[in-house]
Short mmCIF file of C-alpha atoms in Angstrom, two decimals:
data_model
loop_
_atom_site.label_atom_id
_atom_site.label_comp_id
_atom_site.label_asym_id
_atom_site.label_seq_id
_atom_site.Cartn_x
_atom_site.Cartn_y
_atom_site.Cartn_z
CA SER A 1011 74.14 116.12 87.70
CA ALA A 1012 77.75 116.86 86.82
CA VAL A 1013 79.46 115.06 83.95
CA ILE A 1014 83.15 114.25 84.20
CA SER A 1015 85.36 113.58 81.22
CA GLN A 1016 88.42 111.61 82.28
CA LYS A 1017 91.33 110.69 80.05
CA PRO A 1018 93.15 108.67 79.08
CA SER A 1019 90.79 105.75 79.59
CA ARG A 1020 93.70 103.35 79.67
CA ASP A 1021 97.44 103.26 79.13
CA ILE A 1022 100.34 100.87 79.26
CA CYS A 1023 103.49 102.56 80.54
CA GLN A 1024 107.11 101.64 81.07
CA ARG A 1025 108.40 101.59 84.62
CA GLY A 1026 110.21 104.75 85.63
CA THR A 1027 108.03 106.99 83.47
CA SER A 1028 105.16 109.27 84.50
CA LEU A 1029 101.54 109.52 83.38
CA THR A 1030 99.24 112.49 83.79
CA ILE A 1031 95.51 111.84 84.07
CA GLN A 1032 93.04 114.63 83.34
CA CYS A 1033 89.52 115.24 84.60
CA GLN A 1034 87.25 117.90 83.14
CA VAL A 1035 83.91 118.68 84.81
CA ASP A 1036 81.04 120.35 83.01
CA SER A 1037 80.25 122.59 86.01
CA GLN A 1038 82.21 124.44 88.63
CA VAL A 1039 82.93 122.42 91.76
CA THR A 1040 84.83 123.30 94.89
CA MET A 1041 86.46 119.98 95.62
CA MET A 1042 87.69 117.19 93.40
CA PHE A 1043 88.74 113.84 94.79
CA TRP A 1044 91.21 111.35 93.37
CA TYR A 1045 90.92 107.63 94.10
CA ARG A 1046 92.93 104.53 93.33
CA GLN A 1047 91.30 101.15 92.78
CA GLN A 1048 93.77 98.29 92.77
CA PRO A 1049 92.78 95.05 91.02
CA GLY A 1050 89.93 93.35 92.83
CA GLN A 1051 89.80 96.02 95.49
CA SER A 1052 87.62 98.89 96.58
CA LEU A 1053 88.34 102.57 96.05
CA THR A 1054 90.98 104.25 98.21
CA LEU A 1055 91.21 108.01 98.46
CA ILE A 1056 94.52 109.45 97.29
CA ALA A 1057 93.91 113.15 97.82
CA THR A 1058 91.43 116.00 97.86
CA ALA A 1059 92.08 118.85 95.44
CA ASN A 1060 90.80 122.33 96.24
CA GLN A 1061 91.19 125.05 93.67
CA GLY A 1062 93.83 127.58 94.61
CA SER A 1063 95.56 125.56 97.29
CA GLU A 1064 97.72 122.47 97.60
CA ALA A 1065 96.00 119.13 97.57
CA THR A 1066 95.48 117.27 100.82
CA TYR A 1067 96.92 113.75 100.70
CA GLU A 1068 95.78 110.68 102.60
CA SER A 1069 98.14 108.55 104.63
CA GLY A 1070 100.33 106.49 102.36
CA PHE A 1071 100.20 108.92 99.45
CA VAL A 1072 102.71 111.72 98.91
CA ILE A 1073 102.87 114.71 96.62
CA ASP A 1074 106.17 113.69 95.04
CA LYS A 1075 104.64 110.45 93.82
CA PHE A 1076 101.15 111.77 92.97
CA PRO A 1077 101.38 115.48 92.18
CA ILE A 1078 97.98 117.09 91.59
CA SER A 1079 97.07 120.29 89.82
CA ARG A 1080 93.80 122.19 90.20
CA PRO A 1081 94.12 125.31 88.05
CA ASN A 1082 90.40 126.17 88.02
CA LEU A 1083 87.00 125.01 89.27
CA THR A 1084 86.37 122.61 86.38
CA PHE A 1085 89.69 120.83 85.84
CA SER A 1086 92.27 118.75 87.68
CA THR A 1087 95.17 116.47 86.85
CA LEU A 1088 96.80 113.64 88.75
CA THR A 1089 100.29 112.51 87.79
CA VAL A 1090 101.60 109.08 88.68
CA SER A 1091 105.35 109.61 88.83
CA ASN A 1092 108.29 107.22 88.49
CA MET A 1093 105.91 104.34 87.95
CA SER A 1094 106.47 100.76 89.03
CA PRO A 1095 104.29 97.68 88.39
CA GLU A 1096 102.72 98.22 91.83
CA ASP A 1097 101.12 101.39 90.47
CA SER A 1098 99.01 99.34 88.07
CA SER A 1099 95.48 100.29 89.06
CA ILE A 1100 92.39 102.14 88.02
CA TYR A 1101 92.56 105.82 88.91
CA LEU A 1102 89.32 107.76 89.30
CA CYS A 1103 88.35 111.34 89.89
CA SER A 1104 85.16 112.36 91.64
CA VAL A 1105 83.21 115.48 92.50
CA ALA A 1106 80.38 116.22 94.88
CA LEU A 1107 77.31 117.49 93.10
CA PRO A 1108 76.69 121.21 93.55
CA GLY A 1109 74.52 122.03 96.53
CA GLY A 1110 75.72 119.10 98.59
CA GLY A 1111 74.08 115.72 99.06
CA GLY A 1112 72.56 113.92 96.12
CA GLY A 1113 75.54 111.73 95.45
CA TYR A 1114 79.00 112.11 94.10
CA THR A 1115 79.83 111.68 90.43
CA PHE A 1116 82.80 109.72 89.15
CA GLY A 1117 84.83 109.79 86.00
CA SER A 1118 84.99 106.62 83.97
CA GLY A 1119 88.46 105.84 85.28
CA THR A 1120 91.95 105.41 83.87
CA ARG A 1121 93.17 101.84 83.73
CA LEU A 1122 96.95 101.99 84.12
CA THR A 1123 99.24 99.05 83.48
CA VAL A 1124 102.94 99.46 84.25
CA VAL A 1125 105.31 97.02 82.59
CA GLY B 12 90.02 92.66 79.84
CA GLU B 13 90.78 92.79 83.52
CA SER B 14 87.67 92.71 85.67
CA VAL B 15 87.06 94.73 88.79
CA GLY B 16 86.02 92.57 91.68
CA LEU B 17 87.99 89.38 91.03
CA HIS B 18 88.72 88.96 94.75
CA LEU B 19 85.53 90.41 96.17
CA PRO B 20 82.81 88.36 97.87
CA THR B 21 80.26 87.17 95.35
CA LEU B 22 76.50 86.93 95.62
CA SER B 23 74.83 84.72 93.02
CA VAL B 24 71.12 85.26 92.46
CA GLN B 25 68.62 83.71 90.10
CA GLU B 26 67.08 86.11 87.61
CA GLY B 27 63.79 87.41 88.96
CA ASP B 28 64.69 86.84 92.59
CA ASN B 29 65.40 89.62 95.05
CA SER B 30 68.98 90.47 95.99
CA ILE B 31 70.23 91.77 99.31
CA ILE B 32 73.71 93.21 99.55
CA ASN B 33 75.04 94.14 102.96
CA CYS B 34 77.62 96.60 104.17
CA ALA B 35 79.05 97.43 107.58
CA TYR B 36 80.33 100.96 107.98
CA SER B 37 82.93 102.10 110.44
CA ASN B 38 82.31 105.69 111.42
CA SER B 39 79.40 106.31 113.79
CA ALA B 40 79.61 110.00 112.90
CA SER B 41 78.86 109.32 109.23
CA ASP B 42 75.59 110.91 108.23
CA TYR B 43 75.29 110.23 104.52
CA PHE B 44 75.47 106.92 102.73
CA ILE B 45 75.46 105.98 99.07
CA TRP B 46 75.29 102.76 97.10
CA TYR B 47 77.23 102.55 93.86
CA LYS B 48 77.22 100.06 91.02
CA GLN B 49 80.41 99.47 89.07
CA GLU B 50 80.44 97.56 85.83
CA SER B 51 83.65 96.31 84.29
CA GLY B 52 85.64 99.12 82.68
CA LYS B 53 83.45 101.87 84.11
CA GLY B 54 83.46 104.24 87.02
CA PRO B 55 81.02 103.82 89.92
CA GLN B 56 77.44 104.80 89.12
CA PHE B 57 75.15 106.28 91.74
CA ILE B 58 72.22 104.04 92.67
CA ILE B 59 70.60 105.44 95.78
CA ASP B 60 71.51 107.39 98.88
CA ILE B 61 70.19 107.85 102.40
CA ARG B 62 70.81 110.28 105.21
CA SER B 63 71.24 109.25 108.81
CA ASN B 64 67.88 110.71 109.83
CA MET B 65 66.15 108.00 107.80
CA ASP B 66 65.93 104.23 108.17
CA LYS B 67 64.70 103.36 104.71
CA ARG B 68 64.56 104.86 101.27
CA GLN B 69 63.10 103.43 98.12
CA GLY B 70 63.93 103.96 94.50
CA GLN B 71 63.01 102.17 91.34
CA ARG B 72 63.48 98.47 92.13
CA VAL B 73 65.98 99.34 94.87
CA THR B 74 65.63 99.96 98.59
CA VAL B 75 68.30 101.02 101.02
CA LEU B 76 67.99 100.21 104.72
CA LEU B 77 70.07 101.88 107.39
CA ASN B 78 70.56 100.52 110.90
CA LYS B 79 72.58 103.05 112.82
CA THR B 80 72.58 101.01 116.00
CA VAL B 81 74.76 98.33 114.47
CA LYS B 82 76.23 100.52 111.71
CA HIS B 83 74.80 98.41 108.96
CA LEU B 84 73.57 99.32 105.52
CA SER B 85 71.83 97.09 103.00
CA LEU B 86 70.76 97.37 99.38
CA GLN B 87 67.78 95.39 98.21
CA ILE B 88 67.22 94.89 94.50
CA ALA B 89 63.80 93.60 93.49
CA ALA B 90 63.33 91.23 90.56
CA THR B 91 67.03 91.05 89.80
CA GLN B 92 67.91 91.23 86.11
CA PRO B 93 71.05 90.18 84.20
CA GLY B 94 71.88 93.86 83.76
CA ASP B 95 72.24 94.13 87.53
CA SER B 96 75.38 91.98 87.42
CA ALA B 97 78.17 94.24 88.67
CA VAL B 98 80.20 95.10 91.74
CA TYR B 99 78.30 97.07 94.38
CA PHE B 100 79.96 99.39 96.86
CA CYS B 101 78.58 101.23 99.83
CA ALA B 102 80.16 104.56 100.68
CA GLU B 103 79.88 106.80 103.72
CA ASN B 104 80.47 110.48 104.27
CA ARG B 105 80.55 112.76 107.21
CA GLY B 106 79.85 116.41 106.71
CA SER B 107 79.18 118.48 103.66
CA GLY B 108 79.75 117.76 100.02
CA ASN B 109 83.27 119.06 100.43
CA THR B 110 84.40 115.92 102.21
CA PRO B 111 85.33 112.71 100.40
CA LEU B 112 83.49 109.41 100.44
CA VAL B 113 84.93 106.39 102.20
CA PHE B 114 84.16 103.14 100.40
CA GLY B 115 83.33 99.71 101.75
CA LYS B 116 84.92 96.55 100.39
CA GLY B 117 82.32 95.78 97.74
CA THR B 118 80.26 92.77 96.68
CA ARG B 119 80.10 91.20 93.25
CA LEU B 120 76.54 90.38 92.20
CA SER B 121 76.20 87.63 89.62
CA VAL B 122 72.75 87.10 88.13
CA ILE B 123 72.03 83.64 86.81
CA ALA B 124 69.69 83.66 83.85
#
């Protein structure tokens, strides 16, 4: 199974600033997925990142607020821009295991607190 | 630290008893389903999966049941242990591994020793 290294694991940020979250996968994957998990909630998909093309965003999420990079098949970043306290959440990246099926692997998450 | 699942429904089970966690999914076209376990401060961990051409699948101490007629999924944990205490999510997917998972609301399992 794929192993994802996600960092930072947590951060406390001032409102109005930006934070970039990184995910490194130990194997090449076509798609990477970014999720947000607000306190006490389930996971909500932010966007799907395909290498070599612009990310596809879900309703309620826009590129200006959550720009995503996907420079190669093993790496992606999500930036949370111009942060406000409402952005305080856990952010997670995920990949589908190569070959399809067999589950999706998640990073350990980034716990963001905006003050 | 902050705990995931503060506002989620909670299931309390005595250690050694069996646990049943239920999930209703929304998309009748979904053909792949996964149960995840999430402990505080960690990302979701894969437990077991099932495809829509099956009704039941068993793993070690866990069984997943799928009822496509009523779009219902359940996770059964046998002989529940304190280490099983966590938040459990069901997730559904339609299509290949290039499509994202859609997560259910989650249930917090609390094991009473």
